[in-house]
PDB file of C-alpha atoms in Angstrom:
ATOM      1  CA  UNK A   1      72.455  46.239 -11.681  1.00 54.00           C
ATOM      2  CA  UNK A   2      69.652  45.083  -9.286  1.00 51.00           C
ATOM      3  CA  UNK A   3      70.772  41.436  -9.229  1.00 55.00           C
ATOM      4  CA  UNK A   4      74.200  43.116  -8.342  1.00 58.00           C
ATOM      5  CA  UNK A   5      72.279  45.132  -5.519  1.00 59.00           C
ATOM      6  CA  UNK A   6      70.550  42.053  -4.482  1.00 54.00           C
ATOM      7  CA  UNK A   7      73.354  40.223  -4.239  1.00 57.00           C
ATOM      8  CA  UNK A   8      75.153  42.562  -2.238  1.00 60.00           C
ATOM      9  CA  UNK A   9      71.994  42.764   0.322  1.00 60.00           C
ATOM     10  CA  UNK A  10      72.025  39.093   0.437  1.00 60.00           C
ATOM     11  CA  UNK A  11      75.836  39.139   2.017  1.00 65.00           C
ATOM     12  CA  UNK A  12      75.676  42.333   4.320  1.00 66.00           C
ATOM     13  CA  UNK A  13      72.011  40.186   5.424  1.00 62.00           C
ATOM     14  CA  UNK A  14      74.143  36.928   5.958  1.00 61.00           C
ATOM     15  CA  UNK A  15      76.853  37.960   7.702  1.00 67.00           C
ATOM     16  CA  UNK A  16      74.737  40.224  10.291  1.00 68.00           C
ATOM     17  CA  UNK A  17      73.058  36.895  10.880  1.00 63.00           C
ATOM     18  CA  UNK A  18      75.651  34.664  10.951  1.00 65.00           C
ATOM     19  CA  UNK A  19      77.195  37.102  13.668  1.00 70.00           C
ATOM     20  CA  UNK A  20      73.746  36.940  15.584  1.00 69.00           C
ATOM     21  CA  UNK A  21      73.466  33.302  15.488  1.00 65.00           C
ATOM     22  CA  UNK A  22      77.263  33.470  16.966  1.00 67.00           C
ATOM     23  CA  UNK A  23      76.284  35.794  19.362  1.00 64.00           C
ATOM     24  CA  UNK A  24      72.926  33.540  20.088  1.00 69.00           C
ATOM     25  CA  UNK A  25      74.040  30.533  20.901  1.00 68.00           C
ATOM     26  CA  UNK A  26      77.228  32.229  23.266  1.00 68.00           C
ATOM     27  CA  UNK A  27      74.823  33.418  25.113  1.00 67.00           C
ATOM     28  CA  UNK A  28      73.302  29.707  25.634  1.00 60.00           C
ATOM     29  CA  UNK A  29      76.246  28.130  26.629  1.00 64.00           C
ATOM     30  CA  UNK A  30      78.277  28.033  22.861  1.00 67.00           C
ATOM     31  CA  UNK A  31      78.678  25.572  20.955  1.00 69.00           C
ATOM     32  CA  UNK A  32      78.735  22.054  22.637  1.00 76.00           C
ATOM     33  CA  UNK A  33      75.528  22.664  24.259  1.00 70.00           C
ATOM     34  CA  UNK A  34      73.459  23.073  21.149  1.00 74.00           C
ATOM     35  CA  UNK A  35      75.745  20.708  19.303  1.00 76.00           C
ATOM     36  CA  UNK A  36      74.789  17.839  21.726  1.00 80.00           C
ATOM     37  CA  UNK A  37      71.509  18.731  21.438  1.00 77.00           C
ATOM     38  CA  UNK A  38      71.139  18.632  18.217  1.00 81.00           C
ATOM     39  CA  UNK A  39      73.067  15.118  18.345  1.00 85.00           C
ATOM     40  CA  UNK A  40      70.669  13.805  20.249  1.00 86.00           C
ATOM     41  CA  UNK A  41      68.172  14.435  17.488  1.00 87.00           C
ATOM     42  CA  UNK A  42      70.247  11.604  15.814  1.00 87.00           C
ATOM     43  CA  UNK A  43      67.652   9.930  13.174  1.00 90.00           C
ATOM     44  CA  UNK A  44      64.101  11.121  14.108  1.00 92.00           C
ATOM     45  CA  UNK A  45      65.234  14.370  12.224  1.00 93.00           C
ATOM     46  CA  UNK A  46      64.449  12.302   8.948  1.00 94.00           C
ATOM     47  CA  UNK A  47      60.998  12.673  10.944  1.00 95.00           C
ATOM     48  CA  UNK A  48      61.532  16.071  11.136  1.00 95.00           C
ATOM     49  CA  UNK A  49      61.861  16.919   7.286  1.00 95.00           C
ATOM     50  CA  UNK A  50      58.933  14.144   6.953  1.00 97.00           C
ATOM     51  CA  UNK A  51      57.269  16.333   8.861  1.00 97.00           C
ATOM     52  CA  UNK A  52      58.258  19.865   6.983  1.00 95.00           C
ATOM     53  CA  UNK A  53      56.928  17.827   3.672  1.00 96.00           C
ATOM     54  CA  UNK A  54      53.711  17.030   4.889  1.00 97.00           C
ATOM     55  CA  UNK A  55      53.427  20.608   6.048  1.00 96.00           C
ATOM     56  CA  UNK A  56      53.601  21.499   2.478  1.00 96.00           C
ATOM     57  CA  UNK A  57      51.201  19.113   1.170  1.00 97.00           C
ATOM     58  CA  UNK A  58      48.838  20.392   3.426  1.00 97.00           C
ATOM     59  CA  UNK A  59      48.938  23.332   1.735  1.00 96.00           C
ATOM     60  CA  UNK A  60      48.759  21.925  -1.997  1.00 96.00           C
ATOM     61  CA  UNK A  61      45.280  20.449  -1.230  1.00 97.00           C
ATOM     62  CA  UNK A  62      44.014  23.898  -0.150  1.00 97.00           C
ATOM     63  CA  UNK A  63      45.569  25.540  -3.236  1.00 96.00           C
ATOM     64  CA  UNK A  64      44.044  22.447  -5.411  1.00 95.00           C
ATOM     65  CA  UNK A  65      40.369  23.457  -3.652  1.00 94.00           C
ATOM     66  CA  UNK A  66      40.802  26.766  -4.367  1.00 94.00           C
ATOM     67  CA  UNK A  67      42.092  26.313  -8.204  1.00 92.00           C
ATOM     68  CA  UNK A  68      39.014  22.759  -8.400  1.00 90.00           C
ATOM     69  CA  UNK A  69      36.802  25.666  -8.479  1.00 89.00           C
ATOM     70  CA  UNK A  70      37.919  28.170 -10.291  1.00 86.00           C
ATOM     71  CA  UNK A  71      38.908  26.192 -13.301  1.00 73.00           C
ATOM     72  CA  UNK A  72      36.166  25.129 -16.001  1.00 58.00           C
ATOM     73  CA  UNK A  73      37.606  22.313 -17.129  1.00 49.00           C
ATOM     74  CA  UNK A  74      39.113  19.008 -15.980  1.00 51.00           C
ATOM     75  CA  UNK A  75      41.722  19.343 -17.763  1.00 54.00           C
ATOM     76  CA  UNK A  76      43.324  22.132 -15.568  1.00 69.00           C
ATOM     77  CA  UNK A  77      43.295  20.987 -12.577  1.00 78.00           C
ATOM     78  CA  UNK A  78      46.052  20.885 -10.193  1.00 87.00           C
ATOM     79  CA  UNK A  79      47.516  17.479  -9.430  1.00 90.00           C
ATOM     80  CA  UNK A  80      49.013  16.559  -5.920  1.00 93.00           C
ATOM     81  CA  UNK A  81      53.329  16.562  -7.740  1.00 92.00           C
ATOM     82  CA  UNK A  82      52.183  19.794  -9.442  1.00 92.00           C
ATOM     83  CA  UNK A  83      51.229  21.480  -6.296  1.00 94.00           C
ATOM     84  CA  UNK A  84      53.984  19.911  -4.457  1.00 96.00           C
ATOM     85  CA  UNK A  85      56.102  20.854  -6.476  1.00 93.00           C
ATOM     86  CA  UNK A  86      55.257  24.488  -7.062  1.00 94.00           C
ATOM     87  CA  UNK A  87      55.255  24.876  -3.574  1.00 95.00           C
ATOM     88  CA  UNK A  88      58.624  23.405  -2.540  1.00 94.00           C
ATOM     89  CA  UNK A  89      61.010  25.506  -5.876  1.00 93.00           C
ATOM     90  CA  UNK A  90      58.424  28.449  -4.232  1.00 92.00           C
ATOM     91  CA  UNK A  91      60.263  28.172  -0.628  1.00 91.00           C
ATOM     92  CA  UNK A  92      63.078  28.398  -1.846  1.00 88.00           C
ATOM     93  CA  UNK A  93      62.724  31.107  -3.625  1.00 88.00           C
ATOM     94  CA  UNK A  94      61.248  33.067  -1.174  1.00 84.00           C
ATOM     95  CA  UNK A  95      64.168  32.088   1.139  1.00 81.00           C
ATOM     96  CA  UNK A  96      67.118  32.554  -0.278  1.00 78.00           C
ATOM     97  CA  UNK A  97      66.169  35.847  -1.631  1.00 74.00           C
ATOM     98  CA  UNK A  98      64.984  39.573   0.753  1.00 70.00           C
ATOM     99  CA  UNK A  99      61.999  39.489  -1.589  1.00 70.00           C
ATOM    100  CA  UNK A 100      60.306  36.444   0.636  1.00 72.00           C
ATOM    101  CA  UNK A 101      56.484  36.166  -0.737  1.00 77.00           C
ATOM    102  CA  UNK A 102      57.415  38.282  -4.045  1.00 75.00           C
ATOM    103  CA  UNK A 103      59.481  35.441  -4.908  1.00 83.00           C
ATOM    104  CA  UNK A 104      57.922  32.511  -3.869  1.00 88.00           C
ATOM    105  CA  UNK A 105      54.127  32.997  -5.096  1.00 88.00           C
ATOM    106  CA  UNK A 106      54.702  34.179  -8.906  1.00 89.00           C
ATOM    107  CA  UNK A 107      57.140  30.981  -8.698  1.00 91.00           C
ATOM    108  CA  UNK A 108      54.252  28.827  -7.361  1.00 92.00           C
ATOM    109  CA  UNK A 109      52.462  30.963 -10.798  1.00 89.00           C
ATOM    110  CA  UNK A 110      54.802  30.172 -13.116  1.00 89.00           C
ATOM    111  CA  UNK A 111      56.112  26.407 -12.301  1.00 91.00           C
ATOM    112  CA  UNK A 112      52.132  25.646 -12.942  1.00 89.00           C
ATOM    113  CA  UNK A 113      51.783  27.918 -16.041  1.00 84.00           C
ATOM    114  CA  UNK A 114      51.593  24.892 -18.423  1.00 84.00           C
ATOM    115  CA  UNK A 115      49.084  23.127 -16.431  1.00 86.00           C
ATOM    116  CA  UNK A 116      46.198  25.462 -15.067  1.00 88.00           C
ATOM    117  CA  UNK A 117      45.674  28.964 -17.086  1.00 86.00           C
ATOM    118  CA  UNK A 118      47.325  31.918 -15.647  1.00 85.00           C
ATOM    119  CA  UNK A 119      43.991  33.689 -13.936  1.00 86.00           C
ATOM    120  CA  UNK A 120      43.333  30.279 -12.344  1.00 89.00           C
ATOM    121  CA  UNK A 121      46.355  29.706 -11.236  1.00 90.00           C
ATOM    122  CA  UNK A 122      46.969  33.948  -9.601  1.00 89.00           C
ATOM    123  CA  UNK A 123      43.629  33.667  -8.705  1.00 91.00           C
ATOM    124  CA  UNK A 124      43.743  30.245  -6.893  1.00 93.00           C
ATOM    125  CA  UNK A 125      47.235  30.882  -4.876  1.00 94.00           C
ATOM    126  CA  UNK A 126      45.660  34.477  -3.832  1.00 92.00           C
ATOM    127  CA  UNK A 127      43.231  32.670  -1.835  1.00 94.00           C
ATOM    128  CA  UNK A 128      45.293  30.060  -0.597  1.00 96.00           C
ATOM    129  CA  UNK A 129      47.097  33.262   0.537  1.00 93.00           C
ATOM    130  CA  UNK A 130      44.068  34.288   2.340  1.00 92.00           C
ATOM    131  CA  UNK A 131      43.428  31.395   3.833  1.00 95.00           C
ATOM    132  CA  UNK A 132      46.493  30.542   5.494  1.00 95.00           C
ATOM    133  CA  UNK A 133      47.023  33.941   6.595  1.00 91.00           C
ATOM    134  CA  UNK A 134      43.407  33.406   8.619  1.00 92.00           C
ATOM    135  CA  UNK A 135      44.673  30.295   9.890  1.00 94.00           C
ATOM    136  CA  UNK A 136      48.038  32.275  11.067  1.00 92.00           C
ATOM    137  CA  UNK A 137      45.988  35.481  12.589  1.00 89.00           C
ATOM    138  CA  UNK A 138      43.968  32.931  14.255  1.00 91.00           C
ATOM    139  CA  UNK A 139      47.005  30.407  15.118  1.00 92.00           C
ATOM    140  CA  UNK A 140      49.300  34.207  16.844  1.00 88.00           C
ATOM    141  CA  UNK A 141      46.112  35.322  18.821  1.00 87.00           C
ATOM    142  CA  UNK A 142      46.146  32.001  20.153  1.00 89.00           C
ATOM    143  CA  UNK A 143      49.258  31.604  20.781  1.00 87.00           C
ATOM    144  CA  UNK A 144      49.576  35.440  21.822  1.00 83.00           C
ATOM    145  CA  UNK A 145      46.735  35.043  24.429  1.00 83.00           C
ATOM    146  CA  UNK A 146      48.755  31.941  26.263  1.00 84.00           C
ATOM    147  CA  UNK A 147      52.164  33.131  26.182  1.00 82.00           C
ATOM    148  CA  UNK A 148      50.690  36.055  28.334  1.00 77.00           C
ATOM    149  CA  UNK A 149      49.140  33.395  30.366  1.00 78.00           C
ATOM    150  CA  UNK A 150      52.104  32.431  31.315  1.00 73.00           C
ATOM    151  CA  UNK A 151      54.297  33.445  34.938  1.00 58.00           C
ATOM    152  CA  UNK A 152      57.229  36.400  34.717  1.00 69.00           C
ATOM    153  CA  UNK A 153      56.599  37.241  31.007  1.00 68.00           C
ATOM    154  CA  UNK A 154      59.835  39.780  30.177  1.00 69.00           C
ATOM    155  CA  UNK A 155      58.275  43.721  29.694  1.00 70.00           C
ATOM    156  CA  UNK A 156      59.712  43.201  26.641  1.00 70.00           C
ATOM    157  CA  UNK A 157      58.392  40.187  25.252  1.00 66.00           C
ATOM    158  CA  UNK A 158      54.932  41.071  26.504  1.00 70.00           C
ATOM    159  CA  UNK A 159      54.980  44.775  24.914  1.00 75.00           C
ATOM    160  CA  UNK A 160      55.680  43.168  21.733  1.00 71.00           C
ATOM    161  CA  UNK A 161      53.076  40.320  22.213  1.00 71.00           C
ATOM    162  CA  UNK A 162      50.485  43.535  22.509  1.00 74.00           C
ATOM    163  CA  UNK A 163      51.494  45.193  19.710  1.00 77.00           C
ATOM    164  CA  UNK A 164      51.112  41.823  17.868  1.00 72.00           C
ATOM    165  CA  UNK A 165      47.043  41.653  19.117  1.00 76.00           C
ATOM    166  CA  UNK A 166      46.375  44.973  17.683  1.00 83.00           C
ATOM    167  CA  UNK A 167      49.155  44.368  14.574  1.00 80.00           C
ATOM    168  CA  UNK A 168      46.328  41.459  14.127  1.00 78.00           C
ATOM    169  CA  UNK A 169      43.400  43.738  15.053  1.00 81.00           C
ATOM    170  CA  UNK A 170      44.288  46.224  12.255  1.00 85.00           C
ATOM    171  CA  UNK A 171      44.524  43.503   9.920  1.00 82.00           C
ATOM    172  CA  UNK A 172      40.976  41.867  10.900  1.00 80.00           C
ATOM    173  CA  UNK A 173      39.264  45.513  10.405  1.00 84.00           C
ATOM    174  CA  UNK A 174      40.958  46.184   7.006  1.00 84.00           C
ATOM    175  CA  UNK A 175      40.126  42.043   5.211  1.00 81.00           C
ATOM    176  CA  UNK A 176      36.080  42.960   6.649  1.00 78.00           C
ATOM    177  CA  UNK A 177      36.117  46.461   5.109  1.00 82.00           C
ATOM    178  CA  UNK A 178      37.960  44.515   1.706  1.00 81.00           C
ATOM    179  CA  UNK A 179      35.238  41.726   2.105  1.00 74.00           C
ATOM    180  CA  UNK A 180      31.988  44.473   2.307  1.00 77.00           C
ATOM    181  CA  UNK A 181      33.128  47.117  -0.281  1.00 78.00           C
ATOM    182  CA  UNK A 182      35.536  44.690  -2.650  1.00 78.00           C
ATOM    183  CA  UNK A 183      37.683  47.754  -4.024  1.00 76.00           C
ATOM    184  CA  UNK A 184      39.091  47.125  -7.069  1.00 70.00           C
ATOM    185  CA  UNK A 185      42.648  47.176  -6.158  1.00 70.00           C
ATOM    186  CA  UNK A 186      44.410  44.868  -8.417  1.00 69.00           C
ATOM    187  CA  UNK A 187      42.564  47.017 -11.761  1.00 65.00           C
ATOM    188  CA  UNK A 188      44.214  49.600  -9.654  1.00 64.00           C
ATOM    189  CA  UNK A 189      47.682  48.317  -9.752  1.00 62.00           C
ATOM    190  CA  UNK A 190      47.883  46.460 -12.971  1.00 60.00           C
ATOM    191  CA  UNK A 191      49.262  49.681 -14.837  1.00 59.00           C
ATOM    192  CA  UNK A 192      51.993  49.728 -12.287  1.00 55.00           C
ATOM    193  CA  UNK A 193      53.260  46.278 -11.859  1.00 55.00           C
ATOM    194  CA  UNK A 194      52.995  46.324 -15.908  1.00 52.00           C
ATOM    195  CA  UNK A 195      55.620  49.074 -15.650  1.00 55.00           C
ATOM    196  CA  UNK A 196      57.730  47.300 -13.240  1.00 46.00           C
ATOM    197  CA  UNK A 197      57.265  44.007 -15.168  1.00 49.00           C
ATOM    198  CA  UNK A 198      58.575  45.843 -18.277  1.00 50.00           C
ATOM    199  CA  UNK A 199      55.761  45.681 -20.251  1.00 57.00           C
ATOM    200  CA  UNK A 200      53.610  48.525 -21.857  1.00 51.00           C
ATOM    201  CA  UNK A 201      50.246  47.985 -20.504  1.00 56.00           C
ATOM    202  CA  UNK A 202      48.073  44.783 -17.871  1.00 58.00           C
ATOM    203  CA  UNK A 203      45.518  42.785 -19.953  1.00 66.00           C
ATOM    204  CA  UNK A 204      42.729  44.512 -18.125  1.00 62.00           C
ATOM    205  CA  UNK A 205      40.444  42.061 -18.843  1.00 73.00           C
ATOM    206  CA  UNK A 206      42.139  38.676 -17.506  1.00 75.00           C
ATOM    207  CA  UNK A 207      42.738  41.376 -14.233  1.00 77.00           C
ATOM    208  CA  UNK A 208      38.965  41.796 -13.814  1.00 81.00           C
ATOM    209  CA  UNK A 209      38.307  38.037 -13.877  1.00 83.00           C
ATOM    210  CA  UNK A 210      40.884  37.582 -11.427  1.00 86.00           C
ATOM    211  CA  UNK A 211      38.956  40.177  -8.997  1.00 85.00           C
ATOM    212  CA  UNK A 212      35.950  38.491  -9.723  1.00 87.00           C
ATOM    213  CA  UNK A 213      37.176  34.680  -8.373  1.00 88.00           C
ATOM    214  CA  UNK A 214      39.106  36.121  -5.642  1.00 89.00           C
ATOM    215  CA  UNK A 215      35.692  37.954  -4.308  1.00 88.00           C
ATOM    216  CA  UNK A 216      33.433  35.098  -5.114  1.00 89.00           C
ATOM    217  CA  UNK A 217      35.046  32.846  -2.461  1.00 91.00           C
ATOM    218  CA  UNK A 218      32.492  34.780  -0.474  1.00 87.00           C
ATOM    219  CA  UNK A 219      29.516  32.896  -2.358  1.00 89.00           C
ATOM    220  CA  UNK A 220      31.713  29.489  -2.032  1.00 92.00           C
ATOM    221  CA  UNK A 221      29.025  27.082  -0.841  1.00 94.00           C
ATOM    222  CA  UNK A 222      30.500  25.738   3.264  1.00 94.00           C
ATOM    223  CA  UNK A 223      31.473  22.713   2.388  1.00 94.00           C
ATOM    224  CA  UNK A 224      34.343  23.805   0.164  1.00 94.00           C
ATOM    225  CA  UNK A 225      35.045  26.712   2.556  1.00 95.00           C
ATOM    226  CA  UNK A 226      35.752  23.611   4.987  1.00 96.00           C
ATOM    227  CA  UNK A 227      37.553  22.066   3.040  1.00 96.00           C
ATOM    228  CA  UNK A 228      40.434  24.346   2.553  1.00 97.00           C
ATOM    229  CA  UNK A 229      40.321  25.516   6.246  1.00 97.00           C
ATOM    230  CA  UNK A 230      41.331  21.706   7.052  1.00 98.00           C
ATOM    231  CA  UNK A 231      43.973  21.444   5.731  1.00 97.00           C
ATOM    232  CA  UNK A 232      45.476  24.591   6.551  1.00 97.00           C
ATOM    233  CA  UNK A 233      44.462  23.445   9.685  1.00 97.00           C
ATOM    234  CA  UNK A 234      47.080  20.887   9.364  1.00 97.00           C
ATOM    235  CA  UNK A 235      49.739  22.179   8.411  1.00 97.00           C
ATOM    236  CA  UNK A 236      49.724  24.083  12.516  1.00 96.00           C
ATOM    237  CA  UNK A 237      48.839  20.899  13.862  1.00 97.00           C
ATOM    238  CA  UNK A 238      51.938  19.177  11.996  1.00 97.00           C
ATOM    239  CA  UNK A 239      54.150  22.356  12.572  1.00 96.00           C
ATOM    240  CA  UNK A 240      53.297  21.401  16.634  1.00 96.00           C
ATOM    241  CA  UNK A 241      53.823  18.670  15.854  1.00 97.00           C
ATOM    242  CA  UNK A 242      57.232  18.526  14.414  1.00 96.00           C
ATOM    243  CA  UNK A 243      58.223  21.138  17.740  1.00 95.00           C
ATOM    244  CA  UNK A 244      56.749  18.792  20.344  1.00 96.00           C
ATOM    245  CA  UNK A 245      59.236  16.156  18.332  1.00 95.00           C
ATOM    246  CA  UNK A 246      62.234  17.452  18.636  1.00 94.00           C
ATOM    247  CA  UNK A 247      61.484  19.145  22.167  1.00 94.00           C
ATOM    248  CA  UNK A 248      60.157  15.652  23.610  1.00 93.00           C
ATOM    249  CA  UNK A 249      64.234  14.227  22.285  1.00 92.00           C
ATOM    250  CA  UNK A 250      66.078  17.321  24.630  1.00 91.00           C
ATOM    251  CA  UNK A 251      62.494  17.668  27.466  1.00 91.00           C
ATOM    252  CA  UNK A 252      61.238  14.374  28.047  1.00 89.00           C
ATOM    253  CA  UNK A 253      58.753  16.156  30.082  1.00 90.00           C
ATOM    254  CA  UNK A 254      58.309  18.655  27.586  1.00 91.00           C
ATOM    255  CA  UNK A 255      53.979  19.424  26.680  1.00 92.00           C
ATOM    256  CA  UNK A 256      51.684  19.886  23.490  1.00 93.00           C
ATOM    257  CA  UNK A 257      51.195  23.271  25.040  1.00 91.00           C
ATOM    258  CA  UNK A 258      54.502  24.469  24.867  1.00 92.00           C
ATOM    259  CA  UNK A 259      55.374  22.645  21.728  1.00 94.00           C
ATOM    260  CA  UNK A 260      52.215  25.213  20.742  1.00 94.00           C
ATOM    261  CA  UNK A 261      53.912  28.640  21.820  1.00 91.00           C
ATOM    262  CA  UNK A 262      57.085  27.622  20.106  1.00 91.00           C
ATOM    263  CA  UNK A 263      55.380  27.462  16.813  1.00 92.00           C
ATOM    264  CA  UNK A 264      53.202  30.304  16.951  1.00 89.00           C
ATOM    265  CA  UNK A 265      56.204  32.032  18.582  1.00 84.00           C
ATOM    266  CA  UNK A 266      57.649  31.411  15.636  1.00 82.00           C
ATOM    267  CA  UNK A 267      55.447  31.702  13.109  1.00 84.00           C
ATOM    268  CA  UNK A 268      55.392  35.422  13.862  1.00 80.00           C
ATOM    269  CA  UNK A 269      59.220  35.693  13.594  1.00 77.00           C
ATOM    270  CA  UNK A 270      58.903  33.887   9.938  1.00 75.00           C
ATOM    271  CA  UNK A 271      56.323  36.277   9.041  1.00 76.00           C
ATOM    272  CA  UNK A 272      58.027  40.218  10.331  1.00 72.00           C
ATOM    273  CA  UNK A 273      61.152  38.745   9.415  1.00 71.00           C
ATOM    274  CA  UNK A 274      60.074  36.758   5.642  1.00 68.00           C
ATOM    275  CA  UNK A 275      62.602  39.632   3.865  1.00 65.00           C
ATOM    276  CA  UNK A 276      65.724  38.102   6.059  1.00 67.00           C
ATOM    277  CA  UNK A 277      67.305  34.783   4.012  1.00 65.00           C
ATOM    278  CA  UNK A 278      66.716  31.795   6.209  1.00 63.00           C
ATOM    279  CA  UNK A 279      65.407  34.274   8.928  1.00 72.00           C
ATOM    280  CA  UNK A 280      69.762  33.186   9.852  1.00 71.00           C
ATOM    281  CA  UNK A 281      70.239  34.586  13.806  1.00 74.00           C
ATOM    282  CA  UNK A 282      66.769  35.905  13.610  1.00 79.00           C
ATOM    283  CA  UNK A 283      64.624  32.192  14.823  1.00 81.00           C
ATOM    284  CA  UNK A 284      67.226  30.857  17.420  1.00 81.00           C
ATOM    285  CA  UNK A 285      66.895  34.374  19.143  1.00 82.00           C
ATOM    286  CA  UNK A 286      63.237  34.792  19.220  1.00 83.00           C
ATOM    287  CA  UNK A 287      63.647  30.416  19.608  1.00 85.00           C
ATOM    288  CA  UNK A 288      65.896  31.465  22.153  1.00 84.00           C
ATOM    289  CA  UNK A 289      64.135  33.623  24.039  1.00 83.00           C
ATOM    290  CA  UNK A 290      60.433  32.189  24.330  1.00 85.00           C
ATOM    291  CA  UNK A 291      61.650  28.752  25.146  1.00 87.00           C
ATOM    292  CA  UNK A 292      63.367  31.344  28.431  1.00 86.00           C
ATOM    293  CA  UNK A 293      60.569  32.226  28.969  1.00 84.00           C
ATOM    294  CA  UNK A 294      58.627  28.875  29.316  1.00 86.00           C
ATOM    295  CA  UNK A 295      61.521  27.518  31.355  1.00 87.00           C
ATOM    296  CA  UNK A 296      62.765  25.149  29.206  1.00 89.00           C
ATOM    297  CA  UNK A 297      66.305  26.367  28.769  1.00 88.00           C
ATOM    298  CA  UNK A 298      67.307  29.099  25.935  1.00 86.00           C
ATOM    299  CA  UNK A 299      70.032  26.186  24.727  1.00 87.00           C
ATOM    300  CA  UNK A 300      66.918  24.057  23.594  1.00 89.00           C
ATOM    301  CA  UNK A 301      65.051  26.754  22.142  1.00 89.00           C
ATOM    302  CA  UNK A 302      68.067  27.472  20.092  1.00 87.00           C
ATOM    303  CA  UNK A 303      68.395  23.881  19.529  1.00 90.00           C
ATOM    304  CA  UNK A 304      65.294  23.599  17.966  1.00 91.00           C
ATOM    305  CA  UNK A 305      65.214  26.538  15.953  1.00 88.00           C
ATOM    306  CA  UNK A 306      68.546  24.762  14.952  1.00 88.00           C
ATOM    307  CA  UNK A 307      66.572  21.518  13.534  1.00 90.00           C
ATOM    308  CA  UNK A 308      64.158  23.462  11.777  1.00 90.00           C
ATOM    309  CA  UNK A 309      66.550  25.067   9.940  1.00 87.00           C
ATOM    310  CA  UNK A 310      68.239  22.684   8.899  1.00 87.00           C
ATOM    311  CA  UNK A 311      64.696  20.493   7.472  1.00 91.00           C
ATOM    312  CA  UNK A 312      64.477  23.500   5.456  1.00 89.00           C
ATOM    313  CA  UNK A 313      67.963  23.620   3.517  1.00 88.00           C
ATOM    314  CA  UNK A 314      66.846  19.360   2.864  1.00 91.00           C
ATOM    315  CA  UNK A 315      63.333  20.329   1.757  1.00 93.00           C
ATOM    316  CA  UNK A 316      64.865  24.050  -0.113  1.00 91.00           C
ATOM    317  CA  UNK A 317      67.590  21.603  -2.243  1.00 91.00           C
ATOM    318  CA  UNK A 318      64.698  19.651  -3.568  1.00 93.00           C
ATOM    319  CA  UNK A 319      63.351  23.039  -4.113  1.00 91.00           C
ATOM    320  CA  UNK A 320      65.992  24.067  -6.264  1.00 89.00           C
ATOM    321  CA  UNK A 321      66.522  21.262  -7.959  1.00 90.00           C
ATOM    322  CA  UNK A 322      62.546  21.059  -8.873  1.00 89.00           C
ATOM    323  CA  UNK A 323      63.394  24.600 -10.347  1.00 84.00           C
ATOM    324  CA  UNK A 324      66.425  23.513 -12.147  1.00 81.00           C
ATOM    325  CA  UNK A 325      64.469  20.964 -13.964  1.00 77.00           C
ATOM    326  CA  UNK A 326      61.001  23.835 -14.393  1.00 66.00           C
ATOM    327  CA  UNK A 327      58.980  20.632 -14.341  1.00 56.00           C
TER     328      UNK A 327
END
């Protein structure tokens, strides 16, 4: 019954997304303008796919560093192939269902269960996600601040930006409180998660060990923390490079700053609407609106979103193959 309801929800969201996509494209000049823009990318699309894959590899390196800090033996170390394969499989699972991170992150854990222990896998995935979330918050703060400095920002987008700043500030306060008090969140949630998974109980000792590893990050050497931060930063640098490459083919005089603003806006949409499979129609609408405010033309923003969507589809195809083979 759950699967049938999930399938129905996927179909419903897809229909709404297609309608939103068609509406957005019609508003920016119709399909001919957008198709012409996509065609202008040409063989550079291969570079876009390579940049997308490199971004996943960067997060893979960050995950490897987190895993290596936890694993007790060399045999439990993740390889680049292990991490990259699990990430592309998890990304496919997260994009194809409304479950988002509740599908992508468990998939990573399942894909690496033969390589590292479950405790190491869960703890390292959680820690890497914490570093990634902090890096996203930094990008969103910088992007929002730069965006508000631009002239002629519509009242609606300005209000959204202000709400975003408040949300990030609240999240920062909560994160600081958790770091200081170190509450036993997982221990309290474990019985509920076990019940949802159809198990009678949760392994209390394993849960406590996972919590210990997560809070142990506060005692990591500075060099190790900077190593993880470096790879998370590379992820965002590659994302901006991807946006710049596509826009450069559409608008010769586009700047890196404008590419950064579009990427930060896209990152916000990705987080806010992760529950929508492929964010169909939403990415295009958001990118077109931001591009219009920046004076880049809404059609170019929609084209950028569609090119990036095609890149996601290509990489997700490899992710699905990885899921099917299971290794």
